[in-house]
mmCIF file of C-alpha atoms in Angstrom:
data_model
loop_
_atom_site.group_PDB
_atom_site.id
_atom_site.type_symbol
_atom_site.label_atom_id
_atom_site.label_comp_id
_atom_site.label_asym_id
_atom_site.label_seq_id
_atom_site.Cartn_x
_atom_site.Cartn_y
_atom_site.Cartn_z
ATOM 1 C CA MET Z 1 28.616 -1.346 -20.241
ATOM 2 C CA ASN Z 2 29.199 0.456 -16.947
ATOM 3 C CA ALA Z 3 27.273 -0.293 -13.761
ATOM 4 C CA HIS Z 4 26.753 2.513 -11.244
ATOM 5 C CA PHE Z 5 25.540 2.025 -7.676
ATOM 6 C CA LEU Z 6 23.624 5.054 -6.425
ATOM 7 C CA GLU Z 7 23.557 5.199 -2.631
ATOM 8 C CA PRO Z 8 21.361 7.933 -1.113
ATOM 9 C CA LEU Z 9 22.936 10.297 1.396
ATOM 10 C CA ASP Z 10 19.591 11.685 2.540
ATOM 11 C CA VAL Z 11 15.914 10.866 2.358
ATOM 12 C CA LEU Z 12 14.545 10.723 -1.195
ATOM 13 C CA PHE Z 13 11.370 12.179 -2.665
ATOM 14 C CA LEU Z 14 10.627 9.770 -5.509
ATOM 15 C CA ARG Z 15 7.471 11.290 -6.863
ATOM 16 C CA GLY Z 16 5.126 9.641 -9.296
ATOM 17 C CA ASN Z 17 2.826 11.369 -11.752
ATOM 18 C CA ARG Z 18 0.099 12.496 -9.356
ATOM 19 C CA LEU Z 19 -0.319 16.169 -8.615
ATOM 20 C CA PHE Z 20 0.364 17.414 -5.105
ATOM 21 C CA GLY Z 21 0.919 20.734 -3.401
ATOM 22 C CA ASP Z 22 -2.716 21.777 -3.106
ATOM 23 C CA ALA Z 23 -4.124 22.244 0.362
ATOM 24 C CA GLY Z 24 -4.533 18.874 2.044
ATOM 25 C CA SER Z 25 -2.921 16.908 -0.809
ATOM 26 C CA TYR Z 26 -0.727 13.859 -0.244
ATOM 27 C CA GLY Z 27 2.369 13.169 -2.354
ATOM 28 C CA GLU Z 28 3.213 9.466 -2.468
ATOM 29 C CA SER Z 29 6.700 8.199 -3.295
ATOM 30 C CA MET Z 30 7.404 5.230 -5.547
ATOM 31 C CA VAL Z 31 10.256 2.746 -5.096
ATOM 32 C CA PRO Z 32 11.988 2.242 -7.391
ATOM 33 C CA PRO Z 33 11.353 5.354 -9.460
ATOM 34 C CA TRP Z 34 11.103 5.174 -13.228
ATOM 35 C CA PRO Z 35 14.450 4.719 -14.999
ATOM 36 C CA SER Z 36 14.006 8.181 -16.503
ATOM 37 C CA ALA Z 37 14.719 9.637 -13.046
ATOM 38 C CA VAL Z 38 18.198 8.126 -12.882
ATOM 39 C CA ALA Z 39 18.802 8.899 -16.561
ATOM 40 C CA GLY Z 40 18.154 12.571 -15.881
ATOM 41 C CA ALA Z 41 20.343 12.582 -12.769
ATOM 42 C CA ILE Z 42 23.299 10.967 -14.547
ATOM 43 C CA ARG Z 43 22.958 13.160 -17.642
ATOM 44 C CA SER Z 44 22.899 16.286 -15.470
ATOM 45 C CA ALA Z 45 26.086 15.124 -13.738
ATOM 46 C CA ILE Z 46 27.751 14.455 -17.105
ATOM 47 C CA LEU Z 47 26.884 17.970 -18.308
ATOM 48 C CA ALA Z 48 28.313 19.467 -15.104
ATOM 49 C CA ARG Z 49 31.464 17.326 -15.425
ATOM 50 C CA ASP Z 50 32.055 18.514 -18.992
ATOM 51 C CA GLY Z 51 31.276 22.164 -18.287
ATOM 52 C CA ILE Z 52 28.180 22.277 -20.509
ATOM 53 C CA ASP Z 53 25.569 24.947 -19.857
ATOM 54 C CA PRO Z 54 22.348 22.995 -19.097
ATOM 55 C CA ALA Z 55 20.187 25.803 -20.505
ATOM 56 C CA ALA Z 56 22.055 25.804 -23.824
ATOM 57 C CA PHE Z 57 21.922 22.014 -23.944
ATOM 58 C CA GLY Z 58 18.195 22.069 -23.208
ATOM 59 C CA THR Z 59 17.468 24.357 -26.142
ATOM 60 C CA GLY Z 60 19.587 22.250 -28.498
ATOM 61 C CA GLU Z 61 22.264 24.929 -28.999
ATOM 62 C CA ILE Z 62 24.979 22.522 -27.834
ATOM 63 C CA GLU Z 63 25.323 18.897 -28.896
ATOM 64 C CA HIS Z 64 27.136 16.718 -26.371
ATOM 65 C CA VAL Z 65 29.442 14.013 -27.696
ATOM 66 C CA THR Z 66 27.618 11.174 -25.874
ATOM 67 C CA LEU Z 67 24.305 12.715 -24.814
ATOM 68 C CA GLY Z 68 23.529 14.265 -28.191
ATOM 69 C CA THR Z 69 20.682 16.767 -27.796
ATOM 70 C CA PRO Z 70 17.326 16.437 -25.995
ATOM 71 C CA GLY Z 71 15.608 15.883 -29.344
ATOM 72 C CA ARG Z 72 18.301 13.614 -30.819
ATOM 73 C CA PRO Z 73 19.874 11.488 -28.079
ATOM 74 C CA GLY Z 74 23.413 10.234 -28.591
ATOM 75 C CA ASP Z 75 24.998 6.941 -27.538
ATOM 76 C CA PHE Z 76 24.164 7.380 -23.848
ATOM 77 C CA GLN Z 77 21.549 4.882 -22.708
ATOM 78 C CA ILE Z 78 20.297 3.304 -19.484
ATOM 79 C CA THR Z 79 20.254 -0.441 -20.199
ATOM 80 C CA ASP Z 80 19.140 -1.655 -16.771
ATOM 81 C CA PHE Z 81 17.852 -0.042 -13.585
ATOM 82 C CA GLN Z 82 17.033 -1.964 -10.416
ATOM 83 C CA LEU Z 83 16.770 -1.642 -6.683
ATOM 84 C CA ALA Z 84 19.929 -3.032 -5.041
ATOM 85 C CA TRP Z 85 21.420 -3.741 -1.633
ATOM 86 C CA ARG Z 86 24.560 -5.022 0.092
ATOM 87 C CA GLY Z 87 22.777 -7.567 2.232
ATOM 88 C CA GLU Z 88 21.414 -7.363 5.761
ATOM 89 C CA SER Z 89 24.684 -5.962 7.124
ATOM 90 C CA GLY Z 90 24.842 -3.203 4.516
ATOM 91 C CA GLU Z 91 28.444 -4.140 3.744
ATOM 92 C CA GLY Z 92 28.164 -7.374 1.743
ATOM 93 C CA ARG Z 93 28.257 -8.109 -1.973
ATOM 94 C CA LEU Z 94 26.089 -5.814 -4.031
ATOM 95 C CA GLU Z 95 23.128 -7.523 -5.688
ATOM 96 C CA ARG Z 96 20.117 -6.402 -7.653
ATOM 97 C CA LEU Z 97 16.588 -6.832 -6.363
ATOM 98 C CA TYR Z 98 13.761 -7.476 -8.822
ATOM 99 C CA TRP Z 99 10.008 -7.140 -8.868
ATOM 100 C CA LEU Z 100 8.465 -10.587 -8.594
ATOM 101 C CA PRO Z 101 7.783 -11.814 -12.139
ATOM 102 C CA ALA Z 102 4.040 -11.801 -12.779
ATOM 103 C CA ASP Z 103 3.980 -15.600 -13.076
ATOM 104 C CA LEU Z 104 5.009 -15.905 -9.410
ATOM 105 C CA VAL Z 105 2.357 -15.386 -6.740
ATOM 106 C CA ALA Z 106 3.322 -15.035 -3.082
ATOM 107 C CA THR Z 107 0.723 -16.004 -0.488
ATOM 108 C CA ARG Z 108 0.620 -15.849 3.294
ATOM 109 C CA SER Z 109 -0.776 -18.737 5.315
ATOM 110 C CA ASP Z 110 -2.876 -18.349 8.453
ATOM 111 C CA ALA Z 111 0.263 -19.136 10.443
ATOM 112 C CA GLY Z 112 2.101 -16.249 8.773
ATOM 113 C CA GLY Z 113 4.363 -18.290 6.497
ATOM 114 C CA ILE Z 114 5.087 -17.225 2.912
ATOM 115 C CA GLU Z 115 4.644 -19.571 -0.035
ATOM 116 C CA LEU Z 116 5.428 -19.083 -3.719
ATOM 117 C CA HIS Z 117 3.158 -20.433 -6.439
ATOM 118 C CA ARG Z 118 3.697 -20.543 -10.162
ATOM 119 C CA ILE Z 119 1.221 -19.289 -12.752
ATOM 120 C CA THR Z 120 1.300 -21.466 -15.864
ATOM 121 C CA PRO Z 121 -0.295 -21.163 -19.320
ATOM 122 C CA HIS Z 122 -3.314 -23.402 -19.946
ATOM 123 C CA PRO Z 123 -5.781 -23.653 -22.833
ATOM 124 C CA PRO Z 124 -9.181 -22.309 -21.758
ATOM 125 C CA GLY Z 125 -11.645 -24.992 -20.741
ATOM 126 C CA TYR Z 126 -14.635 -25.956 -22.822
ATOM 127 C CA GLY Z 127 -17.169 -23.132 -23.019
ATOM 128 C CA ILE Z 128 -14.757 -20.495 -21.723
ATOM 129 C CA ASP Z 129 -14.096 -17.567 -24.031
ATOM 130 C CA SER Z 130 -12.256 -14.295 -23.544
ATOM 131 C CA SER Z 131 -11.017 -11.261 -25.430
ATOM 132 C CA MET Z 132 -7.398 -12.383 -25.091
ATOM 133 C CA PRO Z 133 -5.809 -13.009 -28.505
ATOM 134 C CA THR Z 134 -3.482 -15.665 -27.066
ATOM 135 C CA VAL Z 135 -4.389 -19.357 -27.300
ATOM 136 C CA GLN Z 136 -3.658 -19.951 -23.602
ATOM 137 C CA LEU Z 137 -4.516 -18.133 -20.391
ATOM 138 C CA PRO Z 138 -2.360 -17.655 -17.266
ATOM 139 C CA VAL Z 139 -3.754 -19.925 -14.551
ATOM 140 C CA LEU Z 140 -2.943 -20.168 -10.841
ATOM 141 C CA ALA Z 141 -3.959 -23.649 -9.700
ATOM 142 C CA GLN Z 142 -4.822 -23.753 -5.983
ATOM 143 C CA GLN Z 143 -6.887 -26.136 -3.903
ATOM 144 C CA ASP Z 144 -7.647 -23.578 -1.184
ATOM 145 C CA ARG Z 145 -8.006 -19.836 -1.117
ATOM 146 C CA THR Z 146 -5.081 -17.960 0.377
ATOM 147 C CA LYS Z 147 -4.238 -14.362 1.155
ATOM 148 C CA PRO Z 148 -1.773 -12.615 -1.164
ATOM 149 C CA ALA Z 149 1.514 -11.422 0.300
ATOM 150 C CA SER Z 150 2.935 -8.145 -0.979
ATOM 151 C CA GLY Z 151 6.076 -6.067 -0.546
ATOM 152 C CA LEU Z 152 8.469 -8.856 -1.549
ATOM 153 C CA TRP Z 153 11.514 -8.590 -3.799
ATOM 154 C CA LEU Z 154 13.509 -11.284 -5.585
ATOM 155 C CA ASN Z 155 17.274 -11.272 -5.087
ATOM 156 C CA GLU Z 156 19.797 -12.102 -7.819
ATOM 157 C CA ALA Z 157 20.089 -15.769 -6.880
ATOM 158 C CA GLY Z 158 16.315 -16.087 -6.984
ATOM 159 C CA MET Z 159 16.184 -14.331 -10.347
ATOM 160 C CA ALA Z 160 18.828 -16.713 -11.678
ATOM 161 C CA ASN Z 161 16.681 -19.633 -10.506
ATOM 162 C CA TRP Z 162 13.633 -18.172 -12.210
ATOM 163 C CA LEU Z 163 15.566 -17.576 -15.439
ATOM 164 C CA ALA Z 164 16.567 -21.250 -15.380
ATOM 165 C CA GLY Z 165 12.919 -22.311 -15.098
ATOM 166 C CA GLU Z 166 13.091 -23.164 -11.387
ATOM 167 C CA LEU Z 167 10.911 -21.951 -8.517
ATOM 168 C CA PRO Z 168 12.802 -19.549 -6.210
ATOM 169 C CA ASP Z 169 13.171 -20.495 -2.552
ATOM 170 C CA VAL Z 170 11.153 -18.407 -0.099
ATOM 171 C CA ASP Z 171 13.764 -18.365 2.672
ATOM 172 C CA ARG Z 172 16.834 -17.742 0.525
ATOM 173 C CA HIS Z 173 15.547 -15.633 -2.341
ATOM 174 C CA LEU Z 174 12.845 -13.257 -1.074
ATOM 175 C CA VAL Z 175 13.539 -9.915 0.604
ATOM 176 C CA ALA Z 176 10.789 -7.940 2.358
ATOM 177 C CA ALA Z 177 10.501 -4.240 1.566
ATOM 178 C CA ASP Z 178 10.676 -3.281 5.252
ATOM 179 C CA ARG Z 179 14.257 -4.607 5.290
ATOM 180 C CA LEU Z 180 15.141 -2.137 2.530
ATOM 181 C CA TRP Z 181 13.477 1.192 3.259
ATOM 182 C CA GLY Z 182 10.963 3.014 5.415
ATOM 183 C CA LEU Z 183 8.634 5.937 4.786
ATOM 184 C CA ASP Z 184 8.730 9.227 6.640
ATOM 185 C CA GLU Z 185 5.934 11.742 6.197
ATOM 186 C CA ARG Z 186 7.001 15.358 5.752
ATOM 187 C CA VAL Z 187 4.732 18.388 5.869
ATOM 188 C CA GLY Z 188 5.163 21.097 3.229
ATOM 189 C CA ILE Z 189 3.859 24.657 3.184
ATOM 190 C CA GLY Z 190 2.712 26.459 0.059
ATOM 191 C CA MET Z 191 4.508 29.760 -0.542
ATOM 192 C CA ASP Z 192 3.109 33.016 -1.873
ATOM 193 C CA ARG Z 193 5.409 33.888 -4.775
ATOM 194 C CA ALA Z 194 4.804 37.614 -4.513
ATOM 195 C CA SER Z 195 5.383 38.055 -0.778
ATOM 196 C CA ARG Z 196 7.746 35.061 -0.361
ATOM 197 C CA ARG Z 197 5.932 33.974 2.776
ATOM 198 C CA ALA Z 198 3.835 30.980 3.762
ATOM 199 C CA ASP Z 199 0.405 31.062 2.142
ATOM 200 C CA ASP Z 200 -2.582 30.571 4.415
ATOM 201 C CA GLY Z 201 -4.282 27.165 4.370
ATOM 202 C CA LYS Z 202 -1.761 25.471 2.080
ATOM 203 C CA LEU Z 203 -0.332 22.591 4.050
ATOM 204 C CA PHE Z 204 0.412 19.368 2.172
ATOM 205 C CA THR Z 205 2.134 16.094 2.993
ATOM 206 C CA LEU Z 206 4.914 14.245 1.177
ATOM 207 C CA GLN Z 207 6.329 10.760 1.637
ATOM 208 C CA ALA Z 208 10.090 10.668 2.105
ATOM 209 C CA VAL Z 209 11.862 7.375 1.391
ATOM 210 C CA VAL Z 210 14.438 6.462 4.048
ATOM 211 C CA MET Z 211 16.789 3.823 2.660
ATOM 212 C CA LYS Z 212 18.451 1.352 5.020
ATOM 213 C CA PRO Z 213 22.296 1.285 5.037
ATOM 214 C CA GLY Z 214 23.703 -0.332 1.904
ATOM 215 C CA VAL Z 215 20.446 0.008 -0.055
ATOM 216 C CA GLY Z 216 20.262 2.022 -3.266
ATOM 217 C CA PHE Z 217 19.907 1.538 -7.000
ATOM 218 C CA VAL Z 218 22.031 -0.010 -9.749
ATOM 219 C CA ALA Z 219 21.982 1.599 -13.188
ATOM 220 C CA SER Z 220 23.779 0.019 -16.143
ATOM 221 C CA VAL Z 221 24.897 2.673 -18.607
ATOM 222 C CA GLU Z 222 26.172 2.575 -22.174
ATOM 223 C CA GLY Z 223 27.922 5.398 -23.983
ATOM 224 C CA ASP Z 224 29.396 7.225 -20.977
ATOM 225 C CA ALA Z 225 30.228 6.755 -17.307
ATOM 226 C CA LEU Z 226 30.723 8.697 -14.100
ATOM 227 C CA ASP Z 227 33.685 8.400 -11.756
ATOM 228 C CA ASP Z 228 33.586 6.987 -8.240
ATOM 229 C CA GLY Z 229 32.473 9.455 -5.614
ATOM 230 C CA VAL Z 230 30.463 11.734 -7.893
ATOM 231 C CA LEU Z 231 27.481 13.310 -6.139
ATOM 232 C CA LEU Z 232 24.127 13.324 -7.915
ATOM 233 C CA ARG Z 233 21.005 15.384 -7.413
ATOM 234 C CA PHE Z 234 18.445 12.588 -7.353
ATOM 235 C CA GLY Z 235 14.661 12.725 -7.139
ATOM 236 C CA GLY Z 236 12.480 15.582 -5.919
ATOM 237 C CA ASP Z 237 14.289 18.523 -4.267
ATOM 238 C CA GLY Z 238 17.588 17.219 -5.686
ATOM 239 C CA ARG Z 239 18.538 15.135 -2.640
ATOM 240 C CA GLY Z 240 22.078 13.747 -2.681
ATOM 241 C CA ALA Z 241 23.255 10.313 -3.799
ATOM 242 C CA VAL Z 242 26.841 9.147 -4.254
ATOM 243 C CA VAL Z 243 27.944 7.083 -7.264
ATOM 244 C CA SER Z 244 30.151 3.992 -7.076
ATOM 245 C CA ARG Z 245 31.390 2.155 -10.165
ATOM 246 C CA VAL Z 246 30.707 -1.552 -9.614
ATOM 247 C CA ASP Z 247 31.243 -4.846 -11.405
ATOM 248 C CA ALA Z 248 27.698 -6.175 -11.226
ATOM 249 C CA PRO Z 249 26.569 -8.061 -14.343
ATOM 250 C CA ALA Z 250 22.842 -8.711 -14.395
ATOM 251 C CA PRO Z 251 21.565 -12.321 -14.450
ATOM 252 C CA GLN Z 252 20.766 -13.575 -17.944
ATOM 253 C CA GLY Z 253 18.924 -16.574 -19.332
ATOM 254 C CA ASP Z 254 20.657 -19.354 -21.289
ATOM 255 C CA LEU Z 255 20.158 -18.091 -24.839
ATOM 256 C CA THR Z 256 21.628 -21.221 -26.423
ATOM 257 C CA ALA Z 257 19.203 -23.469 -24.543
ATOM 258 C CA ILE Z 258 16.319 -21.138 -25.411
ATOM 259 C CA ALA Z 259 17.170 -21.158 -29.123
ATOM 260 C CA GLU Z 260 17.392 -24.962 -29.115
ATOM 261 C CA ALA Z 261 14.124 -25.382 -27.187
ATOM 262 C CA GLY Z 262 12.225 -23.059 -29.522
ATOM 263 C CA ARG Z 263 10.276 -21.435 -26.703
ATOM 264 C CA CYS Z 264 10.899 -18.987 -23.887
ATOM 265 C CA ARG Z 265 9.521 -16.567 -21.363
ATOM 266 C CA LEU Z 266 10.208 -12.869 -21.614
ATOM 267 C CA VAL Z 267 10.060 -10.664 -18.503
ATOM 268 C CA LEU Z 268 10.168 -6.876 -18.418
ATOM 269 C CA THR Z 269 12.848 -5.534 -16.073
ATOM 270 C CA THR Z 270 11.757 -1.920 -16.605
ATOM 271 C CA PRO Z 271 8.306 -0.627 -17.608
ATOM 272 C CA GLY Z 272 7.371 -1.248 -21.234
ATOM 273 C CA ILE Z 273 5.943 1.633 -23.263
ATOM 274 C CA PHE Z 274 4.293 -0.162 -26.173
ATOM 275 C CA PRO Z 275 2.199 1.352 -28.983
ATOM 276 C CA ASP Z 276 -0.635 -1.155 -28.462
ATOM 277 C CA GLY Z 277 -1.028 -1.252 -24.700
ATOM 278 C CA TRP Z 278 0.178 -4.547 -23.243
ATOM 279 C CA ARG Z 279 1.023 -6.034 -26.665
ATOM 280 C CA LEU Z 280 4.702 -6.388 -27.464
ATOM 281 C CA PRO Z 281 6.100 -4.418 -30.405
ATOM 282 C CA GLY Z 282 6.080 -6.738 -33.406
ATOM 283 C CA MET Z 283 3.055 -8.666 -32.104
ATOM 284 C CA ALA Z 284 0.328 -9.156 -34.728
ATOM 285 C CA GLU Z 285 -3.418 -9.484 -34.204
ATOM 286 C CA ASP Z 286 -3.101 -13.290 -34.329
ATOM 287 C CA ALA Z 287 -0.357 -13.131 -31.624
ATOM 288 C CA GLY Z 288 2.433 -13.802 -34.109
ATOM 289 C CA PHE Z 289 5.668 -12.067 -33.121
ATOM 290 C CA GLU Z 290 8.572 -10.748 -35.190
ATOM 291 C CA LEU Z 291 11.144 -8.228 -34.025
ATOM 292 C CA LEU Z 292 14.772 -7.735 -35.129
ATOM 293 C CA GLY Z 293 14.906 -11.177 -36.746
ATOM 294 C CA VAL Z 294 13.367 -13.027 -33.783
ATOM 295 C CA ARG Z 295 10.154 -14.826 -34.766
ATOM 296 C CA GLY Z 296 7.639 -16.696 -32.667
ATOM 297 C CA ARG Z 297 4.123 -16.676 -31.306
ATOM 298 C CA VAL Z 298 2.927 -15.159 -28.044
ATOM 299 C CA VAL Z 299 0.868 -17.973 -26.528
ATOM 300 C CA CYS Z 300 0.192 -16.373 -23.135
ATOM 301 C CA ALA Z 301 0.829 -13.209 -21.151
ATOM 302 C CA ALA Z 302 0.653 -12.250 -17.476
ATOM 303 C CA VAL Z 303 0.558 -8.457 -17.338
ATOM 304 C CA PRO Z 304 -0.467 -6.611 -14.148
ATOM 305 C CA ARG Z 305 -2.553 -3.454 -14.255
ATOM 306 C CA ALA Z 306 -1.041 -0.804 -16.519
ATOM 307 C CA GLU Z 307 0.753 2.160 -15.001
ATOM 308 C CA VAL Z 308 1.008 5.672 -16.396
ATOM 309 C CA ILE Z 309 4.484 7.036 -17.116
ATOM 310 C CA SER Z 310 5.110 10.756 -17.342
ATOM 311 C CA GLY Z 311 7.723 12.992 -15.710
ATOM 312 C CA TRP Z 312 9.105 16.490 -16.016
ATOM 313 C CA ASP Z 313 11.011 17.582 -19.122
ATOM 314 C CA LEU Z 314 13.766 19.871 -17.826
ATOM 315 C CA ALA Z 315 14.940 20.749 -21.339
ATOM 316 C CA ARG Z 316 11.510 22.024 -22.385
ATOM 317 C CA TRP Z 317 10.385 22.962 -18.851
ATOM 318 C CA GLN Z 318 7.072 21.179 -19.222
ATOM 319 C CA PRO Z 319 5.468 17.846 -18.265
ATOM 320 C CA LYS Z 320 6.296 14.853 -20.423
ATOM 321 C CA PRO Z 321 3.361 13.203 -22.197
ATOM 322 C CA ALA Z 322 1.520 10.665 -20.044
ATOM 323 C CA GLN Z 323 1.883 7.177 -21.539
ATOM 324 C CA ARG Z 324 0.413 3.868 -20.450
ATOM 325 C CA ALA Z 325 3.021 1.213 -19.750
ATOM 326 C CA ALA Z 326 3.176 -2.486 -18.965
ATOM 327 C CA PRO Z 327 4.739 -2.748 -15.478
ATOM 328 C CA ALA Z 328 8.139 -4.249 -14.757
ATOM 329 C CA GLY Z 329 7.682 -7.950 -13.996
ATOM 330 C CA SER Z 330 5.195 -8.550 -16.835
ATOM 331 C CA VAL Z 331 5.739 -11.998 -18.363
ATOM 332 C CA TYR Z 332 5.115 -13.214 -21.919
ATOM 333 C CA TRP Z 333 5.354 -16.830 -23.089
ATOM 334 C CA LEU Z 334 6.633 -17.383 -26.646
ATOM 335 C CA GLU Z 335 6.551 -20.624 -28.627
ATOM 336 C CA ASP Z 336 7.473 -21.618 -32.191
ATOM 337 C CA LEU Z 337 10.574 -19.520 -31.606
ATOM 338 C CA GLU Z 338 12.884 -19.092 -34.586
ATOM 339 C CA ALA Z 339 16.107 -17.338 -33.621
ATOM 340 C CA THR Z 340 19.792 -17.944 -33.071
ATOM 341 C CA PRO Z 341 21.440 -17.124 -29.728
ATOM 342 C CA GLU Z 342 23.062 -14.132 -31.430
ATOM 343 C CA GLN Z 343 19.692 -12.799 -32.601
ATOM 344 C CA LEU Z 344 18.248 -13.240 -29.113
ATOM 345 C CA ARG Z 345 21.201 -11.391 -27.615
ATOM 346 C CA LYS Z 346 20.851 -8.577 -30.153
ATOM 347 C CA LEU Z 347 17.174 -8.136 -29.283
ATOM 348 C CA ALA Z 348 17.888 -8.212 -25.539
ATOM 349 C CA ASP Z 349 20.582 -5.543 -25.978
ATOM 350 C CA HIS Z 350 18.332 -3.383 -28.169
ATOM 351 C CA GLY Z 351 15.279 -3.687 -25.939
ATOM 352 C CA LEU Z 352 11.678 -4.076 -27.027
ATOM 353 C CA TRP Z 353 11.842 -1.354 -29.642
ATOM 354 C CA PRO Z 354 11.403 -1.568 -33.422
ATOM 355 C CA ALA Z 355 14.507 -1.363 -35.590
ATOM 356 C CA SER Z 356 13.561 2.216 -36.510
ATOM 357 C CA GLY Z 357 10.892 4.803 -35.854
ATOM 358 C CA TYR Z 358 10.937 4.395 -32.073
ATOM 359 C CA ASP Z 359 11.035 7.058 -29.357
ATOM 360 C CA ALA Z 360 14.801 7.504 -28.964
ATOM 361 C CA ARG Z 361 14.378 9.651 -25.853
ATOM 362 C CA ARG Z 362 12.399 7.001 -23.964
ATOM 363 C CA ARG Z 363 14.831 4.287 -25.102
ATOM 364 C CA ALA Z 364 17.783 6.318 -23.787
ATOM 365 C CA GLU Z 365 15.922 6.669 -20.472
ATOM 366 C CA GLY Z 366 15.898 2.895 -19.980
ATOM 367 C CA PHE Z 367 12.352 1.800 -20.758
ATOM 368 C CA ASN Z 368 11.403 -1.515 -22.467
ATOM 369 C CA CYS Z 369 14.323 -3.503 -21.019
ATOM 370 C CA PHE Z 370 13.813 -7.259 -20.574
ATOM 371 C CA VAL Z 371 15.503 -10.642 -20.220
ATOM 372 C CA PHE Z 372 14.785 -14.046 -21.758
ATOM 373 C CA SER Z 373 14.082 -17.099 -19.608
ATOM 374 C CA THR Z 374 13.610 -20.808 -20.188
ATOM 375 C CA TYR Z 375 10.409 -22.607 -19.221
#
């Protein structure tokens, strides 16, 4: 597995799936973008490196040795994609930054201090019923009401603590978004294609993402790799980013301890595109779970509001289908776990996809990645 650090050389336009360009419209940027954005950027660079005509590749006339074809992907796959930084100075050790797992809630006191609280599974009280198929519900126990705090990221040390079942430390493990990037609004002008001049009354606004020094993205790649110093066209308008090969293994849970305990948490590190909404692949109506030899029971789930994944298919020159996805950071609790450490590792490497019949293109783009955690 090869880890690539992508450091922007310019502002980035990381567009979501909302239309923009009409008069008065506003194009928001999303940080981080979907893993499909970096998959497309790296694949385009690989095609350029190997002298492959992108148009011929897009129509399936040429099959690349690692990329395969757009309809039949090869061995190339994004196995992890996260925001990353080199610390406050911009020159320190590279570390990943993660969405807060959904079982962690950050609140802000009246004095301005940040506190972290843990959501835990609890059986519903007497007389309480819900449509959830799980036997327990995620509960945040608080004596007093507090205001939620947003825009916080978990560094690698904090993620390692969480994977070990510990509560991350606010001062040492949380990073505010304003220390990582800023937003700069840019005005665009609609063009008349026939006359090649500005069209009347067609001003629109876009958000440009301005990364702080040493802030970028880490993508773990299987099947191929780029050399140091390669320039990528990344995001909207093909803004530049430089690639650095790095030794940056992602934090992992203790699979031996998890197998012995017979229970675990599972957290999505990239959005999960599942056939049944928030339900994991292999999850039955009674919340039983079986996937690639790993068996258990989903007893609880903390899944934020679904997002819609789409994108632009360069090969077919058309929008990709819009699909609902469970957001990165979604947490599932599994009990009655029956699996060896090797089976757990195999599932983590494969991602939350069935053994066959899955969408190979979305898997190659890096969706449905996760890690196991003790609890």
